[in-house]
């Protein structure tokens, strides 16, 4: 089988070229062709010797995941459904804003952590994505959208907030992060790349040591009793440990705060008293809050908080000098909003199963 070059972080690319008797600068040239020019055809890599191009054609390829479906929401949000084999699909969402383009990237097909309010969690875990499948989402989105008038790629920010828990697919995630950051690849600033985690404490330390980028924590509850229920991994890494890990992370982080994501569930975690409890909880962690209106999906056991409750909650945090934003709901008419990803694929599969069974 041909080697997919999207699977190599920069150092691995150099090592692979060396194995094939090629100098390190060749690896750099190829990286630049793939990521800076968006090129996948070796014939077009005009500054490589003809013999090297021929060799690469024989043994290598540049292969992003196959797109099964593409949708555009009324607000310009775009979603691609990517085939990752054996009937699995993951999603990538592009969110255009005035001053940036954010790509929300998936790291696993499904997720093992089973948070109570998350449609990905309800699917269970299927498998980890490879480096090529993770960085391939950025490659594909840039390729599809095309360069801006100023010659830059439209994806200026990446958030690992699609399907899956990035820190439970650590190696492939970090390799993909290194490609996002490397000057010969996308060259994004560490501040523009965000890993979102439900709180895998040991992997947070490892990320800080190996590839620090901006950090978002899916908090969702002010105490262990409620968080154990909403985010079951809290039973393993409770809030006290999570807060300490955030402090350790900030020592080496590119930003001087962590972002706490907090999905607003009506009558569950959206009360004023809970906002006050949060203030105590995060007292020693420099942070910002991002309140996320709950995005419903079929069979979801929760309801979105009233906007009034969300604003009241924000005001309590703001009065304690915690910068708090309310996330705009984007792309929900194509089920591309947080936590809705690939819910429809699951439904489809079930439907197909039913049809097959009915036809027997
Ligand atoms: N596994 C990682 C990253 C993917 S989830 C994590 O949990 O952080 C990305 C974000 O979407 C998380 O903050 C998650 O809590 C949130 N989310 C999940 N389901 C949601 C839903 N139905 N509505 C709104 N946000 C949701
Ligand atoms: Fe997994 Fe994140 Fe969904 Fe929890 S919220 S089930 S960690 S993807």
mmCIF file of C-alpha atoms and ligand atoms in Angstrom:
data_model
loop_
_atom_site.group_PDB
_atom_site.id
_atom_site.type_symbol
_atom_site.label_atom_id
_atom_site.label_comp_id
_atom_site.label_asym_id
_atom_site.label_seq_id
_atom_site.Cartn_x
_atom_site.Cartn_y
_atom_site.Cartn_z
ATOM 1 C CA UNK A 1 0.000 0.000 0.000
ATOM 2 C CA UNK A 2 1.215 3.515 -0.712
ATOM 3 C CA UNK A 3 2.351 5.680 2.190
ATOM 4 C CA UNK A 4 -0.092 8.510 2.842
ATOM 5 C CA UNK A 5 2.131 11.543 3.458
ATOM 6 C CA UNK A 6 -0.639 13.243 5.489
ATOM 7 C CA UNK A 7 0.186 10.726 8.207
ATOM 8 C CA UNK A 8 3.605 12.287 8.873
ATOM 9 C CA UNK A 9 4.293 15.096 11.292
ATOM 10 C CA UNK A 10 7.298 17.190 10.144
ATOM 11 C CA UNK A 11 10.010 15.111 11.863
ATOM 12 C CA UNK A 12 8.499 11.852 10.667
ATOM 13 C CA UNK A 13 8.430 13.207 7.119
ATOM 14 C CA UNK A 14 12.147 13.989 7.321
ATOM 15 C CA UNK A 15 12.901 10.527 8.725
ATOM 16 C CA UNK A 16 10.890 8.846 5.975
ATOM 17 C CA UNK A 17 12.706 10.819 3.277
ATOM 18 C CA UNK A 18 16.041 9.856 4.872
ATOM 19 C CA UNK A 19 15.011 6.188 4.778
ATOM 20 C CA UNK A 20 14.520 6.629 1.070
ATOM 21 C CA UNK A 21 17.909 8.255 0.604
ATOM 22 C CA UNK A 22 16.596 11.807 0.322
ATOM 23 C CA UNK A 23 17.901 14.951 2.027
ATOM 24 C CA UNK A 24 15.896 16.707 4.794
ATOM 25 C CA UNK A 25 15.180 19.735 2.603
ATOM 26 C CA UNK A 26 13.223 17.495 0.247
ATOM 27 C CA UNK A 27 10.865 16.664 3.091
ATOM 28 C CA UNK A 28 10.463 20.367 3.735
ATOM 29 C CA UNK A 29 9.713 21.058 0.074
ATOM 30 C CA UNK A 30 7.078 18.358 -0.036
ATOM 31 C CA UNK A 31 5.498 19.594 3.219
ATOM 32 C CA UNK A 32 5.235 23.054 1.704
ATOM 33 C CA UNK A 33 3.640 21.712 -1.467
ATOM 34 C CA UNK A 34 1.080 19.699 0.452
ATOM 35 C CA UNK A 35 0.091 22.263 3.074
ATOM 36 C CA UNK A 36 1.067 25.678 1.746
ATOM 37 C CA UNK A 37 -0.001 25.023 -1.847
ATOM 38 C CA UNK A 38 -2.631 22.380 -1.103
ATOM 39 C CA UNK A 39 -1.110 20.136 -3.756
ATOM 40 C CA UNK A 40 -1.732 16.392 -3.824
ATOM 41 C CA UNK A 41 -0.340 15.642 -7.279
ATOM 42 C CA UNK A 42 3.410 14.896 -7.249
ATOM 43 C CA UNK A 43 3.678 15.831 -10.929
ATOM 44 C CA UNK A 44 2.811 19.414 -10.023
ATOM 45 C CA UNK A 45 5.624 19.682 -7.438
ATOM 46 C CA UNK A 46 7.818 21.413 -9.956
ATOM 47 C CA UNK A 47 10.922 22.030 -7.856
ATOM 48 C CA UNK A 48 11.436 18.324 -7.152
ATOM 49 C CA UNK A 49 13.692 16.336 -9.470
ATOM 50 C CA UNK A 50 11.733 14.352 -12.041
ATOM 51 C CA UNK A 51 13.199 11.112 -10.654
ATOM 52 C CA UNK A 52 11.999 11.942 -7.126
ATOM 53 C CA UNK A 53 8.536 12.776 -8.423
ATOM 54 C CA UNK A 54 8.416 9.416 -10.211
ATOM 55 C CA UNK A 55 9.576 7.625 -7.063
ATOM 56 C CA UNK A 56 6.974 9.355 -4.897
ATOM 57 C CA UNK A 57 4.235 8.442 -7.373
ATOM 58 C CA UNK A 58 5.198 4.800 -6.957
ATOM 59 C CA UNK A 59 5.342 4.652 -3.164
ATOM 60 C CA UNK A 60 3.363 7.561 -1.728
ATOM 61 C CA UNK A 61 0.108 9.497 -1.951
ATOM 62 C CA UNK A 62 -1.596 12.537 -0.402
ATOM 63 C CA UNK A 63 -5.011 11.269 0.541
ATOM 64 C CA UNK A 64 -7.586 13.247 2.567
ATOM 65 C CA UNK A 65 -10.653 11.355 3.818
ATOM 66 C CA UNK A 66 -13.422 10.817 1.256
ATOM 67 C CA UNK A 67 -16.353 13.183 1.512
ATOM 68 C CA UNK A 68 -19.761 11.516 1.589
ATOM 69 C CA UNK A 69 -21.863 14.623 1.862
ATOM 70 C CA UNK A 70 -21.529 18.367 2.066
ATOM 71 C CA UNK A 71 -24.015 20.872 3.446
ATOM 72 C CA UNK A 72 -24.184 24.631 3.795
ATOM 73 C CA UNK A 73 -26.307 26.248 6.509
ATOM 74 C CA UNK A 74 -28.279 29.437 6.060
ATOM 75 C CA UNK A 75 -25.639 31.310 8.111
ATOM 76 C CA UNK A 76 -22.780 30.166 5.859
ATOM 77 C CA UNK A 77 -21.574 27.381 8.156
ATOM 78 C CA UNK A 78 -20.390 24.416 6.094
ATOM 79 C CA UNK A 79 -20.290 20.808 7.092
ATOM 80 C CA UNK A 80 -18.565 17.856 5.476
ATOM 81 C CA UNK A 81 -19.365 14.284 6.326
ATOM 82 C CA UNK A 82 -16.217 12.222 5.902
ATOM 83 C CA UNK A 83 -16.068 8.520 5.305
ATOM 84 C CA UNK A 84 -13.605 6.852 7.654
ATOM 85 C CA UNK A 85 -14.346 3.301 6.538
ATOM 86 C CA UNK A 86 -16.536 0.401 7.663
ATOM 87 C CA UNK A 87 -19.698 2.475 7.623
ATOM 88 C CA UNK A 88 -18.299 5.137 9.963
ATOM 89 C CA UNK A 89 -18.484 8.821 9.317
ATOM 90 C CA UNK A 90 -17.146 11.859 11.107
ATOM 91 C CA UNK A 91 -17.881 15.508 10.583
ATOM 92 C CA UNK A 92 -15.924 18.675 10.024
ATOM 93 C CA UNK A 93 -17.554 22.070 10.347
ATOM 94 C CA UNK A 94 -16.327 25.399 8.950
ATOM 95 C CA UNK A 95 -17.621 28.524 10.657
ATOM 96 C CA UNK A 96 -16.893 31.754 8.785
ATOM 97 C CA UNK A 97 -16.711 34.971 10.774
ATOM 98 C CA UNK A 98 -15.721 38.463 9.790
ATOM 99 C CA UNK A 99 -12.148 38.306 11.010
ATOM 100 C CA UNK A 100 -11.452 34.575 10.964
ATOM 101 C CA UNK A 101 -12.458 31.154 9.700
ATOM 102 C CA UNK A 102 -12.746 28.461 12.334
ATOM 103 C CA UNK A 103 -12.664 24.780 11.537
ATOM 104 C CA UNK A 104 -14.140 22.374 14.072
ATOM 105 C CA UNK A 105 -12.291 19.092 13.668
ATOM 106 C CA UNK A 106 -13.115 15.539 14.826
ATOM 107 C CA UNK A 107 -10.522 13.243 16.398
ATOM 108 C CA UNK A 108 -12.408 9.975 16.911
ATOM 109 C CA UNK A 109 -15.302 8.142 15.283
ATOM 110 C CA UNK A 110 -17.719 8.142 18.218
ATOM 111 C CA UNK A 111 -16.554 8.657 21.796
ATOM 112 C CA UNK A 112 -16.219 6.332 24.774
ATOM 113 C CA UNK A 113 -16.928 8.947 27.437
ATOM 114 C CA UNK A 114 -20.707 9.026 27.173
ATOM 115 C CA UNK A 115 -21.489 12.508 28.434
ATOM 116 C CA UNK A 116 -25.203 12.656 29.144
ATOM 117 C CA UNK A 117 -25.981 15.553 26.782
ATOM 118 C CA UNK A 118 -23.801 14.623 23.782
ATOM 119 C CA UNK A 119 -24.982 12.902 20.633
ATOM 120 C CA UNK A 120 -21.472 11.648 19.796
ATOM 121 C CA UNK A 121 -21.270 10.029 23.234
ATOM 122 C CA UNK A 122 -24.575 8.276 22.622
ATOM 123 C CA UNK A 123 -23.051 6.501 19.615
ATOM 124 C CA UNK A 124 -20.355 4.827 21.663
ATOM 125 C CA UNK A 125 -16.730 4.555 20.628
ATOM 126 C CA UNK A 126 -15.814 3.289 17.233
ATOM 127 C CA UNK A 127 -12.170 4.049 16.579
ATOM 128 C CA UNK A 128 -9.418 6.618 16.720
ATOM 129 C CA UNK A 129 -8.785 8.714 13.630
ATOM 130 C CA UNK A 130 -5.313 8.627 12.106
ATOM 131 C CA UNK A 131 -3.115 11.707 11.781
ATOM 132 C CA UNK A 132 -4.008 11.806 8.075
ATOM 133 C CA UNK A 133 -7.709 11.749 8.911
ATOM 134 C CA UNK A 134 -7.345 14.597 11.415
ATOM 135 C CA UNK A 135 -5.053 16.936 9.456
ATOM 136 C CA UNK A 136 -6.850 15.812 6.286
ATOM 137 C CA UNK A 137 -9.949 17.638 7.557
ATOM 138 C CA UNK A 138 -8.029 20.926 7.517
ATOM 139 C CA UNK A 139 -6.463 20.084 4.174
ATOM 140 C CA UNK A 140 -9.839 19.248 2.694
ATOM 141 C CA UNK A 141 -11.644 22.316 4.014
ATOM 142 C CA UNK A 142 -8.933 24.655 2.724
ATOM 143 C CA UNK A 143 -8.904 22.837 -0.601
ATOM 144 C CA UNK A 144 -12.686 23.082 -0.961
ATOM 145 C CA UNK A 145 -12.987 26.681 0.138
ATOM 146 C CA UNK A 146 -9.962 27.879 -1.857
ATOM 147 C CA UNK A 147 -7.500 30.614 -0.912
ATOM 148 C CA UNK A 148 -8.745 34.092 0.010
ATOM 149 C CA UNK A 149 -8.058 37.084 -2.190
ATOM 150 C CA UNK A 150 -5.003 37.840 -0.060
ATOM 151 C CA UNK A 151 -3.544 34.431 -0.927
ATOM 152 C CA UNK A 152 -4.102 32.968 2.549
ATOM 153 C CA UNK A 153 -6.050 29.861 3.426
ATOM 154 C CA UNK A 154 -9.548 30.472 4.828
ATOM 155 C CA UNK A 155 -8.983 28.276 7.907
ATOM 156 C CA UNK A 156 -7.262 30.611 10.377
ATOM 157 C CA UNK A 157 -8.310 28.870 13.605
ATOM 158 C CA UNK A 158 -8.784 25.232 14.492
ATOM 159 C CA UNK A 159 -10.789 23.870 17.413
ATOM 160 C CA UNK A 160 -10.707 20.163 18.237
ATOM 161 C CA UNK A 161 -14.350 20.235 19.265
ATOM 162 C CA UNK A 162 -15.882 17.899 16.733
ATOM 163 C CA UNK A 163 -16.519 14.249 17.474
ATOM 164 C CA UNK A 164 -14.403 12.433 19.999
ATOM 165 C CA UNK A 165 -12.094 13.143 22.919
ATOM 166 C CA UNK A 166 -8.795 14.401 21.446
ATOM 167 C CA UNK A 167 -6.729 13.516 24.506
ATOM 168 C CA UNK A 168 -7.793 9.869 24.274
ATOM 169 C CA UNK A 169 -6.316 9.783 20.772
ATOM 170 C CA UNK A 170 -3.192 11.507 21.940
ATOM 171 C CA UNK A 171 -0.454 10.579 19.459
ATOM 172 C CA UNK A 172 -2.393 11.178 16.266
ATOM 173 C CA UNK A 173 -3.859 14.367 17.685
ATOM 174 C CA UNK A 174 -0.438 15.751 18.627
ATOM 175 C CA UNK A 175 1.030 14.863 15.217
ATOM 176 C CA UNK A 176 -1.845 16.701 13.554
ATOM 177 C CA UNK A 177 -1.364 19.678 15.904
ATOM 178 C CA UNK A 178 2.316 19.846 14.946
ATOM 179 C CA UNK A 179 1.319 20.085 11.292
ATOM 180 C CA UNK A 180 -1.123 22.884 12.090
ATOM 181 C CA UNK A 181 1.679 24.783 13.843
ATOM 182 C CA UNK A 182 4.729 24.026 11.674
ATOM 183 C CA UNK A 183 5.968 26.885 9.527
ATOM 184 C CA UNK A 184 6.410 24.583 6.541
ATOM 185 C CA UNK A 185 2.833 23.338 6.940
ATOM 186 C CA UNK A 186 -0.044 25.601 8.101
ATOM 187 C CA UNK A 187 2.020 27.781 10.419
ATOM 188 C CA UNK A 188 -0.905 28.687 12.709
ATOM 189 C CA UNK A 189 -0.122 30.365 16.004
ATOM 190 C CA UNK A 190 -0.529 28.192 19.116
ATOM 191 C CA UNK A 191 -3.143 30.643 20.302
ATOM 192 C CA UNK A 192 -5.326 29.902 17.285
ATOM 193 C CA UNK A 193 -5.398 26.155 17.833
ATOM 194 C CA UNK A 194 -7.583 24.907 20.686
ATOM 195 C CA UNK A 195 -7.847 21.450 22.190
ATOM 196 C CA UNK A 196 -11.119 20.827 23.991
ATOM 197 C CA UNK A 197 -11.194 18.087 26.587
ATOM 198 C CA UNK A 198 -13.690 16.703 29.037
ATOM 199 C CA UNK A 199 -10.813 16.511 31.517
ATOM 200 C CA UNK A 200 -8.395 13.634 30.915
ATOM 201 C CA UNK A 201 -6.006 14.914 33.570
ATOM 202 C CA UNK A 202 -2.781 12.943 32.855
ATOM 203 C CA UNK A 203 -3.048 13.707 29.138
ATOM 204 C CA UNK A 204 -3.443 17.416 29.886
ATOM 205 C CA UNK A 205 -0.004 17.363 31.524
ATOM 206 C CA UNK A 206 1.411 15.463 28.578
ATOM 207 C CA UNK A 207 -0.072 17.933 26.104
ATOM 208 C CA UNK A 208 1.446 20.830 28.025
ATOM 209 C CA UNK A 209 4.879 19.164 27.849
ATOM 210 C CA UNK A 210 4.737 17.970 24.250
ATOM 211 C CA UNK A 211 2.670 20.479 22.328
ATOM 212 C CA UNK A 212 1.030 23.282 24.325
ATOM 213 C CA UNK A 213 -1.847 24.982 22.530
ATOM 214 C CA UNK A 214 -4.911 26.868 23.774
ATOM 215 C CA UNK A 215 -7.023 24.768 26.126
ATOM 216 C CA UNK A 216 -10.768 24.483 26.578
ATOM 217 C CA UNK A 217 -12.292 22.350 29.313
ATOM 218 C CA UNK A 218 -15.812 20.970 29.110
ATOM 219 C CA UNK A 219 -16.862 21.787 32.638
ATOM 220 C CA UNK A 220 -20.679 21.785 32.635
ATOM 221 C CA UNK A 221 -21.176 21.469 36.405
ATOM 222 C CA UNK A 222 -20.025 23.296 39.543
ATOM 223 C CA UNK A 223 -19.687 20.236 41.799
ATOM 224 C CA UNK A 224 -18.664 16.589 41.619
ATOM 225 C CA UNK A 225 -22.134 15.194 42.313
ATOM 226 C CA UNK A 226 -23.623 16.809 39.203
ATOM 227 C CA UNK A 227 -20.503 16.483 37.050
ATOM 228 C CA UNK A 228 -20.227 12.760 37.795
ATOM 229 C CA UNK A 229 -23.618 12.447 36.170
ATOM 230 C CA UNK A 230 -23.173 14.774 33.203
ATOM 231 C CA UNK A 231 -19.510 14.054 32.396
ATOM 232 C CA UNK A 232 -18.818 10.535 33.725
ATOM 233 C CA UNK A 233 -15.029 10.824 33.366
ATOM 234 C CA UNK A 234 -15.302 13.112 36.403
ATOM 235 C CA UNK A 235 -15.610 9.959 38.516
ATOM 236 C CA UNK A 236 -12.019 9.199 37.570
ATOM 237 C CA UNK A 237 -10.635 12.762 37.580
ATOM 238 C CA UNK A 238 -12.764 14.839 39.958
ATOM 239 C CA UNK A 239 -12.951 18.610 39.952
ATOM 240 C CA UNK A 240 -10.184 19.248 42.461
ATOM 241 C CA UNK A 241 -7.726 17.321 40.285
ATOM 242 C CA UNK A 242 -9.070 18.964 37.145
ATOM 243 C CA UNK A 243 -8.611 22.463 38.549
ATOM 244 C CA UNK A 244 -5.052 21.626 39.640
ATOM 245 C CA UNK A 245 -4.294 20.272 36.155
ATOM 246 C CA UNK A 246 -5.572 23.540 34.630
ATOM 247 C CA UNK A 247 -3.194 25.497 36.835
ATOM 248 C CA UNK A 248 -0.273 23.295 35.829
ATOM 249 C CA UNK A 249 -1.223 23.648 32.179
ATOM 250 C CA UNK A 250 -1.214 27.424 32.338
ATOM 251 C CA UNK A 251 2.432 27.468 33.382
ATOM 252 C CA UNK A 252 3.425 26.625 29.794
ATOM 253 C CA UNK A 253 0.332 27.528 27.803
ATOM 254 C CA UNK A 254 0.335 30.009 24.909
ATOM 255 C CA UNK A 255 -2.581 31.821 26.519
ATOM 256 C CA UNK A 256 -2.811 32.894 30.139
ATOM 257 C CA UNK A 257 -6.301 31.524 30.720
ATOM 258 C CA UNK A 258 -8.283 28.375 30.070
ATOM 259 C CA UNK A 259 -11.731 28.471 28.545
ATOM 260 C CA UNK A 260 -14.426 26.645 30.445
ATOM 261 C CA UNK A 261 -17.209 25.430 28.230
ATOM 262 C CA UNK A 262 -20.541 25.114 29.976
ATOM 263 C CA UNK A 263 -23.550 23.696 28.169
ATOM 264 C CA UNK A 264 -26.735 25.230 29.559
ATOM 265 C CA UNK A 265 -29.309 22.579 30.440
ATOM 266 C CA UNK A 266 -32.687 23.885 31.606
ATOM 267 C CA UNK A 267 -33.274 23.239 35.303
ATOM 268 C CA UNK A 268 -30.165 21.058 35.586
ATOM 269 C CA UNK A 269 -27.080 23.292 35.792
ATOM 270 C CA UNK A 270 -28.318 26.773 34.899
ATOM 271 C CA UNK A 271 -29.350 28.211 38.297
ATOM 272 C CA UNK A 272 -27.934 31.323 39.922
ATOM 273 C CA UNK A 273 -26.797 29.296 42.918
ATOM 274 C CA UNK A 274 -24.816 27.044 40.578
ATOM 275 C CA UNK A 275 -23.158 30.085 38.990
ATOM 276 C CA UNK A 276 -22.075 31.193 42.481
ATOM 277 C CA UNK A 277 -20.713 27.725 43.203
ATOM 278 C CA UNK A 278 -18.706 27.931 39.983
ATOM 279 C CA UNK A 279 -17.084 31.163 41.063
ATOM 280 C CA UNK A 280 -15.732 29.401 44.152
ATOM 281 C CA UNK A 281 -14.626 26.403 42.139
ATOM 282 C CA UNK A 282 -12.503 28.363 39.657
ATOM 283 C CA UNK A 283 -11.185 30.901 42.147
ATOM 284 C CA UNK A 284 -7.520 29.930 41.554
ATOM 285 C CA UNK A 285 -7.702 29.277 37.821
ATOM 286 C CA UNK A 286 -7.402 32.230 35.412
ATOM 287 C CA UNK A 287 -10.261 31.525 33.038
ATOM 288 C CA UNK A 288 -13.002 32.637 30.719
ATOM 289 C CA UNK A 289 -16.401 31.025 30.403
ATOM 290 C CA UNK A 290 -18.216 30.144 27.242
ATOM 291 C CA UNK A 291 -21.864 29.295 27.844
ATOM 292 C CA UNK A 292 -23.204 26.967 25.171
ATOM 293 C CA UNK A 293 -26.947 26.783 24.567
ATOM 294 C CA UNK A 294 -27.755 23.065 24.591
ATOM 295 C CA UNK A 295 -28.283 21.730 21.095
ATOM 296 C CA UNK A 296 -30.993 19.105 21.052
ATOM 297 C CA UNK A 297 -30.714 15.854 19.135
ATOM 298 C CA UNK A 298 -33.177 12.972 18.765
ATOM 299 C CA UNK A 299 -33.934 11.368 22.139
ATOM 300 C CA UNK A 300 -31.957 13.968 24.086
ATOM 301 C CA UNK A 301 -33.060 13.927 27.731
ATOM 302 C CA UNK A 302 -32.488 17.681 28.226
ATOM 303 C CA UNK A 303 -33.827 21.006 27.127
ATOM 304 C CA UNK A 304 -32.083 24.212 26.200
ATOM 305 C CA UNK A 305 -32.110 26.834 28.969
ATOM 306 C CA UNK A 306 -34.208 29.929 28.370
ATOM 307 C CA UNK A 307 -32.064 32.794 27.086
ATOM 308 C CA UNK A 308 -33.076 34.744 30.156
ATOM 309 C CA UNK A 309 -31.561 32.092 32.425
ATOM 310 C CA UNK A 310 -28.396 32.024 30.327
ATOM 311 C CA UNK A 311 -28.011 35.793 30.601
ATOM 312 C CA UNK A 312 -28.666 35.758 34.336
ATOM 313 C CA UNK A 313 -26.006 33.056 34.724
ATOM 314 C CA UNK A 314 -23.560 35.124 32.671
ATOM 315 C CA UNK A 315 -24.242 38.224 34.731
ATOM 316 C CA UNK A 316 -23.432 36.411 37.976
ATOM 317 C CA UNK A 317 -20.073 35.262 36.578
ATOM 318 C CA UNK A 318 -19.329 38.688 35.101
ATOM 319 C CA UNK A 319 -20.000 40.346 38.446
ATOM 320 C CA UNK A 320 -17.185 38.187 39.809
ATOM 321 C CA UNK A 321 -14.925 39.531 37.031
ATOM 322 C CA UNK A 322 -14.986 36.334 35.007
ATOM 323 C CA UNK A 323 -15.192 37.135 31.301
ATOM 324 C CA UNK A 324 -18.181 35.173 30.029
ATOM 325 C CA UNK A 325 -19.506 34.841 26.514
ATOM 326 C CA UNK A 326 -22.595 33.136 25.213
ATOM 327 C CA UNK A 327 -21.870 30.988 22.206
ATOM 328 C CA UNK A 328 -23.854 31.881 19.138
ATOM 329 C CA UNK A 329 -25.690 28.913 17.776
ATOM 330 C CA UNK A 330 -24.298 28.300 14.314
ATOM 331 C CA UNK A 331 -25.282 25.819 11.685
ATOM 332 C CA UNK A 332 -28.066 24.141 13.626
ATOM 333 C CA UNK A 333 -30.295 23.903 10.554
ATOM 334 C CA UNK A 334 -27.812 21.346 9.188
ATOM 335 C CA UNK A 335 -27.202 19.713 12.604
ATOM 336 C CA UNK A 336 -23.684 21.160 12.636
ATOM 337 C CA UNK A 337 -23.940 22.834 16.027
ATOM 338 C CA UNK A 338 -21.945 21.558 19.020
ATOM 339 C CA UNK A 339 -22.925 18.091 20.097
ATOM 340 C CA UNK A 340 -25.171 17.398 17.135
ATOM 341 C CA UNK A 341 -22.496 15.978 14.927
ATOM 342 C CA UNK A 342 -23.308 12.777 13.077
ATOM 343 C CA UNK A 343 -26.456 12.180 15.066
ATOM 344 C CA UNK A 344 -28.140 11.787 11.734
ATOM 345 C CA UNK A 345 -25.741 9.164 10.521
ATOM 346 C CA UNK A 346 -26.677 7.002 13.431
ATOM 347 C CA UNK A 347 -30.375 7.498 12.672
ATOM 348 C CA UNK A 348 -29.763 6.632 9.077
ATOM 349 C CA UNK A 349 -28.005 3.443 9.979
ATOM 350 C CA UNK A 350 -30.852 2.433 12.217
ATOM 351 C CA UNK A 351 -33.294 3.237 9.496
ATOM 352 C CA UNK A 352 -31.385 1.150 6.993
ATOM 353 C CA UNK A 353 -31.254 -1.705 9.486
ATOM 354 C CA UNK A 354 -35.001 -1.499 9.960
ATOM 355 C CA UNK A 355 -35.542 -1.516 6.225
ATOM 356 C CA UNK A 356 -33.307 -4.548 5.821
ATOM 357 C CA UNK A 357 -35.069 -6.355 8.638
ATOM 358 C CA UNK A 358 -38.489 -5.476 7.226
ATOM 359 C CA UNK A 359 -37.464 -6.778 3.819
ATOM 360 C CA UNK A 360 -36.441 -10.194 5.130
HETATM 361 N N1 LIG B 1 -14.590 15.574 23.715
HETATM 362 C C1 LIG B 1 -14.198 16.918 23.788
HETATM 363 C C2 LIG B 1 -14.342 17.683 22.502
HETATM 364 C C3 LIG B 1 -15.568 17.424 21.677
HETATM 365 S S1 LIG B 1 -17.093 17.940 22.372
HETATM 366 C C4 LIG B 1 -14.930 17.609 24.913
HETATM 367 O O1 LIG B 1 -15.858 17.044 25.467
HETATM 368 O O2 LIG B 1 -14.523 18.713 25.258
HETATM 369 C C5 LIG B 1 -17.059 19.694 22.032
HETATM 370 C C6 LIG B 1 -17.966 20.540 22.926
HETATM 371 O O3 LIG B 1 -19.353 20.360 22.588
HETATM 372 C C7 LIG B 1 -17.845 20.169 24.389
HETATM 373 O O4 LIG B 1 -17.746 21.302 25.211
HETATM 374 C C8 LIG B 1 -19.136 19.453 24.632
HETATM 375 O O5 LIG B 1 -19.438 19.436 25.970
HETATM 376 C C9 LIG B 1 -20.096 20.236 23.775
HETATM 377 N N2 LIG B 1 -21.356 19.549 23.540
HETATM 378 C C10 LIG B 1 -21.565 18.220 23.444
HETATM 379 N N3 LIG B 1 -22.869 17.959 23.237
HETATM 380 C C11 LIG B 1 -23.506 19.148 23.176
HETATM 381 C C12 LIG B 1 -24.869 19.544 22.962
HETATM 382 N N4 LIG B 1 -25.822 18.640 22.718
HETATM 383 N N5 LIG B 1 -25.146 20.845 22.951
HETATM 384 C C13 LIG B 1 -24.181 21.771 23.147
HETATM 385 N N6 LIG B 1 -22.886 21.468 23.356
HETATM 386 C C14 LIG B 1 -22.543 20.163 23.375
HETATM 387 FE FE1 LIG B 2 -17.084 12.601 24.173
HETATM 388 FE FE2 LIG B 2 -16.825 15.285 24.360
HETATM 389 FE FE3 LIG B 2 -19.193 14.147 23.681
HETATM 390 FE FE4 LIG B 2 -18.260 13.908 26.166
HETATM 391 S S1 LIG B 2 -18.867 15.841 25.143
HETATM 392 S S2 LIG B 2 -19.168 12.260 24.931
HETATM 393 S S3 LIG B 2 -16.081 13.732 25.819
HETATM 394 S S4 LIG B 2 -17.309 14.077 22.506
#
